Short mmCIF file of C-alpha atoms in Angstrom, two decimals:
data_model
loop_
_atom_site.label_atom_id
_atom_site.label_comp_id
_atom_site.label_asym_id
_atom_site.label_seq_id
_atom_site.Cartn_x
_atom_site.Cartn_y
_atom_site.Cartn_z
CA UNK A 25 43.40 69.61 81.47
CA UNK A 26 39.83 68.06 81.13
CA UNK A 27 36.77 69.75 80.98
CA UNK A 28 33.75 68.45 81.35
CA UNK A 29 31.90 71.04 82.54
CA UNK A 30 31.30 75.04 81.55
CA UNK A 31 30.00 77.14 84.08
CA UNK A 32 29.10 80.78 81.76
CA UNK A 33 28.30 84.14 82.74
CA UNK A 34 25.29 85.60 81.08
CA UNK A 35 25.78 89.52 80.89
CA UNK A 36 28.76 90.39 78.53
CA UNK A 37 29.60 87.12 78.28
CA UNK A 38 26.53 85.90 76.34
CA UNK A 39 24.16 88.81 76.15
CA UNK A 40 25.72 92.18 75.29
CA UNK A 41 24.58 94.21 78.27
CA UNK A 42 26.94 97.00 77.80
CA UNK A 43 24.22 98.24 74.50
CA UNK A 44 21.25 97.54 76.26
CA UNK A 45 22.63 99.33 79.72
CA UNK A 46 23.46 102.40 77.45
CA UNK A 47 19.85 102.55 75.81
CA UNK A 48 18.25 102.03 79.07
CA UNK A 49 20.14 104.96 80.81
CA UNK A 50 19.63 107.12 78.02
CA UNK A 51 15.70 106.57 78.20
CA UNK A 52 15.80 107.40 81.74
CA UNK A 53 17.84 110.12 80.96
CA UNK A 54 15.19 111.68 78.44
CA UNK A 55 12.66 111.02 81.01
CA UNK A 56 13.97 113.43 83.14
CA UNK A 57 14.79 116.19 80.76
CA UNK A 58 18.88 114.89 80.71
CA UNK A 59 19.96 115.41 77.17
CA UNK A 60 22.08 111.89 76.99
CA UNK A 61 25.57 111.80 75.91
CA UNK A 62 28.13 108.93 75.19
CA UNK A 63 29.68 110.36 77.88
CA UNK A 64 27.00 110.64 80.61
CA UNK A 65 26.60 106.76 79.72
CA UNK A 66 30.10 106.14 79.92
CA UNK A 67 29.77 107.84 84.10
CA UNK A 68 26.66 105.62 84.56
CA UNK A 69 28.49 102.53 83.42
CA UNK A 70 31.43 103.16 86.36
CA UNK A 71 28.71 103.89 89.16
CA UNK A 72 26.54 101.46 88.32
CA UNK A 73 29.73 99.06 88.57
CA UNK A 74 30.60 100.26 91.95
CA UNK A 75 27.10 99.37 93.11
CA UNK A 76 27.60 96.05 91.82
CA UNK A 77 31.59 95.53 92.80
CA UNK A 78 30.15 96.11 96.84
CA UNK A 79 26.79 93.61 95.71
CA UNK A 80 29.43 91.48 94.92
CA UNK A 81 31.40 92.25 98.55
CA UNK A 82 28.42 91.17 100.02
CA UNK A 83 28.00 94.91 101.44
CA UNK A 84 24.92 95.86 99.80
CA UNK A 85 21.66 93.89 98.83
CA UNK A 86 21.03 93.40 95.32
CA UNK A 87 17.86 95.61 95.86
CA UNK A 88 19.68 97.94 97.34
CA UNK A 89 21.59 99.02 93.44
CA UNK A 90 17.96 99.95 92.17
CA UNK A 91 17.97 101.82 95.15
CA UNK A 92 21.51 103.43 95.07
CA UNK A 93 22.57 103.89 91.87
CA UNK A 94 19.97 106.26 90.55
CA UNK A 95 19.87 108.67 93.08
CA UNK A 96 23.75 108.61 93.00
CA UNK A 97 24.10 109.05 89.13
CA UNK A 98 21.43 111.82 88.94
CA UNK A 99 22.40 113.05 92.06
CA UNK A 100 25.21 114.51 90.38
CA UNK A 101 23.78 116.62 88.11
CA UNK A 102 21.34 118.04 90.58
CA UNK A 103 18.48 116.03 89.34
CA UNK A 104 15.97 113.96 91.96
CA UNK A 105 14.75 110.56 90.38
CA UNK A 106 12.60 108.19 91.91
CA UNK A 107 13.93 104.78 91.60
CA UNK A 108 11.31 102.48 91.22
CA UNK A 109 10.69 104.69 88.09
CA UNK A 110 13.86 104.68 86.97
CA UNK A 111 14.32 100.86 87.13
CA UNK A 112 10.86 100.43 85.58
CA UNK A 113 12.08 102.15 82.38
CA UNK A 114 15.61 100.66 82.61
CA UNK A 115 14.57 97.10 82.84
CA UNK A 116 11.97 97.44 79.74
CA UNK A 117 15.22 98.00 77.54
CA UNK A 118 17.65 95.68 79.46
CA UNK A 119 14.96 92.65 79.45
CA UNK A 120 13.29 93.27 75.47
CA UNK A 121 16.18 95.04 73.83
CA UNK A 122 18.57 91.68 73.70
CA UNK A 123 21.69 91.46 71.61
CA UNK A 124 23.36 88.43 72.19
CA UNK A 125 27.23 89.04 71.96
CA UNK A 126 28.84 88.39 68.80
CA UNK A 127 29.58 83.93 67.94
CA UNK A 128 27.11 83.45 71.58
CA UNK A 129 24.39 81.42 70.06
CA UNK A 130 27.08 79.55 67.81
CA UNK A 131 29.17 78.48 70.86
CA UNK A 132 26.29 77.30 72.48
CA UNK A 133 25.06 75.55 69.62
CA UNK A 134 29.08 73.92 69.17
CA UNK A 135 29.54 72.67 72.84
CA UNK A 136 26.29 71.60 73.86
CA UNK A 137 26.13 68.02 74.04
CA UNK A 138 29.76 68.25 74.31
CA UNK A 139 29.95 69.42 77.60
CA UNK A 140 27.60 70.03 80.05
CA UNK A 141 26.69 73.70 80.40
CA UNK A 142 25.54 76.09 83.02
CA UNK A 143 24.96 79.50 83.15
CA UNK A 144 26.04 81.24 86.20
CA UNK A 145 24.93 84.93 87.05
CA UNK A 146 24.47 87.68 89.58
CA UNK A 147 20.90 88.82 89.06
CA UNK A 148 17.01 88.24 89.28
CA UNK A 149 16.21 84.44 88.37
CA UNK A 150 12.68 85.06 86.90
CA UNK A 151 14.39 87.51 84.78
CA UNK A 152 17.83 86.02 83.75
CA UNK A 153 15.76 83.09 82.85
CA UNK A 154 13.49 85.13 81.08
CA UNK A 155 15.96 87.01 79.07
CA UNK A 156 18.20 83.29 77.78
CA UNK A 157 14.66 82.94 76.27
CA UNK A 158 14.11 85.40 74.51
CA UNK A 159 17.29 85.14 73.11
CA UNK A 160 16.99 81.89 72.16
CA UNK A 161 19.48 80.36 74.62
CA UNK A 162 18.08 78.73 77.33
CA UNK A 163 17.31 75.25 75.76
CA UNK A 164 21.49 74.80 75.55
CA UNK A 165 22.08 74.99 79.65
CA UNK A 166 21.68 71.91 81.91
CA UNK A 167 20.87 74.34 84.62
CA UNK A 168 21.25 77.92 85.94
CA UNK A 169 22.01 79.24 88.67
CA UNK A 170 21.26 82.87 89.69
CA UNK A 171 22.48 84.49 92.75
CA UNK A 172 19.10 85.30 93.86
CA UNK A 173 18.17 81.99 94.29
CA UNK A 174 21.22 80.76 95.48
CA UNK A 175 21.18 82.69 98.58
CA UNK A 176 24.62 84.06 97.39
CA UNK A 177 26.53 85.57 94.70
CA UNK A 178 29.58 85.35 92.66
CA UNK A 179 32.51 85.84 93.48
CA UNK A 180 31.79 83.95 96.67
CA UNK A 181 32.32 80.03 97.28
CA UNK A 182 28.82 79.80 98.43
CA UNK A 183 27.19 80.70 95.42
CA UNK A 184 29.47 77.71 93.60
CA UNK A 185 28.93 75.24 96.54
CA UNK A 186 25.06 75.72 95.73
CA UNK A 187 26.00 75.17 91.92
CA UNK A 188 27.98 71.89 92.71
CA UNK A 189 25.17 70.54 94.96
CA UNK A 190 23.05 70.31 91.62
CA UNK A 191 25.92 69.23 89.22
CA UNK A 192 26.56 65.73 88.84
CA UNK A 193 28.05 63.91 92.03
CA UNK A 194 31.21 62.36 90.12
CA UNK A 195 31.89 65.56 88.35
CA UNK A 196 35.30 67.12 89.79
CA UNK A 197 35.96 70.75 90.46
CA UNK A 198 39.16 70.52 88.19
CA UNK A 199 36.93 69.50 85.35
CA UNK A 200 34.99 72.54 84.98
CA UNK A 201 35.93 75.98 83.99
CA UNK A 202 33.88 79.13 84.24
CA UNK A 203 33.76 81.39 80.97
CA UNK A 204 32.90 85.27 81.51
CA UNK A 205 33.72 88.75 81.12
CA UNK A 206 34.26 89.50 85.09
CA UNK A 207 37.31 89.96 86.61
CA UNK A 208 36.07 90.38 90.68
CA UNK A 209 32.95 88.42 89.61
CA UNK A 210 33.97 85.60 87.52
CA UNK A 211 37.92 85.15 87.39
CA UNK A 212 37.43 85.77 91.35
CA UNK A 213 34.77 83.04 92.01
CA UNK A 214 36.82 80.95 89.81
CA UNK A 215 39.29 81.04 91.67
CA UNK A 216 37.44 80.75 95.49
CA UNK A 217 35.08 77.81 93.48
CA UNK A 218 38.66 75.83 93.03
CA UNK A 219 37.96 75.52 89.03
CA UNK A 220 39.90 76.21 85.96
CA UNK A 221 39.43 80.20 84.87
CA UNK A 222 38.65 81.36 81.04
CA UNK A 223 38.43 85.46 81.01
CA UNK A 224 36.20 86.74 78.09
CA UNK A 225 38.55 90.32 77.53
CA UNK A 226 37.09 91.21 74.42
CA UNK A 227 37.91 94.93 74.86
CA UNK A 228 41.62 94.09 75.14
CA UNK A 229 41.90 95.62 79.39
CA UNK A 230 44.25 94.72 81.52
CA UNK A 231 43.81 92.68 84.17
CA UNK A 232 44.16 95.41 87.33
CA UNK A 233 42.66 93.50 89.77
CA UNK A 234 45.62 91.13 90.51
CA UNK A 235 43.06 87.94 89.87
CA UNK A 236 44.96 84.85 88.58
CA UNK A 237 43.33 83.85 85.45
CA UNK A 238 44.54 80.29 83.38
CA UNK A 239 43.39 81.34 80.10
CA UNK A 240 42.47 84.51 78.07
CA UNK A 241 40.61 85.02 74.90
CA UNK A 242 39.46 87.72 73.15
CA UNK A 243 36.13 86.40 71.63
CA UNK A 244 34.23 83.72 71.98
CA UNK A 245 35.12 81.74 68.81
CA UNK A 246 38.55 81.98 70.20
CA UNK A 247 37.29 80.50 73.50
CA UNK A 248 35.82 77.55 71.33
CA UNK A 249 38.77 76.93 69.46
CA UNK A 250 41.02 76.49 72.45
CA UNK A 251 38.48 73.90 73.55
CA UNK A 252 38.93 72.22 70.74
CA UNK A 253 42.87 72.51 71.02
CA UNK A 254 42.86 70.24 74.88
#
């Protein structure tokens, strides 16, 4: 196997959104006179992934989660939320309150130069870009490519056929593998993309969603030292 190319996922993978996703819930939560709990989080955590899991179907917009997943976490405990509110509040923590995920920046540091590196996400371009600034990232990618601007998303081939149009022409899909935390997102797109698969499971899960995978690791110094191990 050669690589010669790293295609990385930005939220779990790089940036830990799982703490700013809980902070940002909770604040909402407060703002609406919802005592948060660790478990309350925990609920918003699986709807919010539904919303994105059908985003990533290509059955709903991606404006459409602001628009869904509010209403249908408050919903449940009786409470009516306006979601441009809710997002407002949400995004303040998810875009300022950025910790990258544990060995990130050192990887980054490590394979740039190395390899050519792209960051790959499902999101808002103006703010994924925004947010591998603040953290202190964005200098180490080549490019990056947000499903926003490339008209499609991962897991689908499109949004890697828009990718590959920028890459270098000589640069073969079985020389690049994409790095991430995303099993339907990632792994999946991986796999439609045609390019070698590296699954970020740091929280040891298993892999339910019957998505072939070619190599797991459980952190991202591991990730680096099987790199160095081709």
């Amino acid at each position: 196997m050669k690589i010669r190319a790293l295609m990385i996922d930005i939220d779990g993978t790089l940036l830990d959104f799982r703490q700013s996703e809980v902070l940002g819930i909770s604040a909402i939560m407060e703002h609406y006179d919802v005592t948060p709990t660790p478990e309350l989080a925990a609920h918003y955590h699986d709807v919010n992934q539904s919303f994105w899991q059908k985003y990533e179907n290509g059955e709903i917009t991606r404006a459409q989660i602001n628009e869904g997943r509010y209403p249908a976490f408050f919903g449940e405990l009786g409470v009516e939320v306006d979601p441009d509110v809710c997002e407002e509040i949400y995004q303040s923590f998810v875009n300022n309150r950025l910790v990258p995920v544990d060995g990130a920046l050192d990887m980054l540091r490590s394979l740039a130069g190395k390899y050519l590196l792209y960051a790959a996400s499902n999101g808002y371009s103006v703010k994924q870009r925004d947010r591998l600034r603040k953290a202190g990232m964005i200098s180490y990618f080549n490019d990056i490519f947000v499903s926003e601007e490339t008209g499609s998303q991962k897991p689908q081939k499109e949004f890697f056929d828009y990718c590959f149009a920028r890459m270098p022409s000589d640069l073969k899909r079985d020389e690049v593998m994409i790095l991430g935390d995303g099993l339907t997102s990632d792994m999946k797109g991986g796999n439609n993309a045609g390019i070698h698969t590296c699954w970020l499971n740091a929280c040891g899960e298993t892999n339910t969603a019957g998505v072939s995978i070619d190599r797991e690791v459980h952190s991202l110094k591991e990730f680096c030292e099987f790199l160095q191990n081709l």
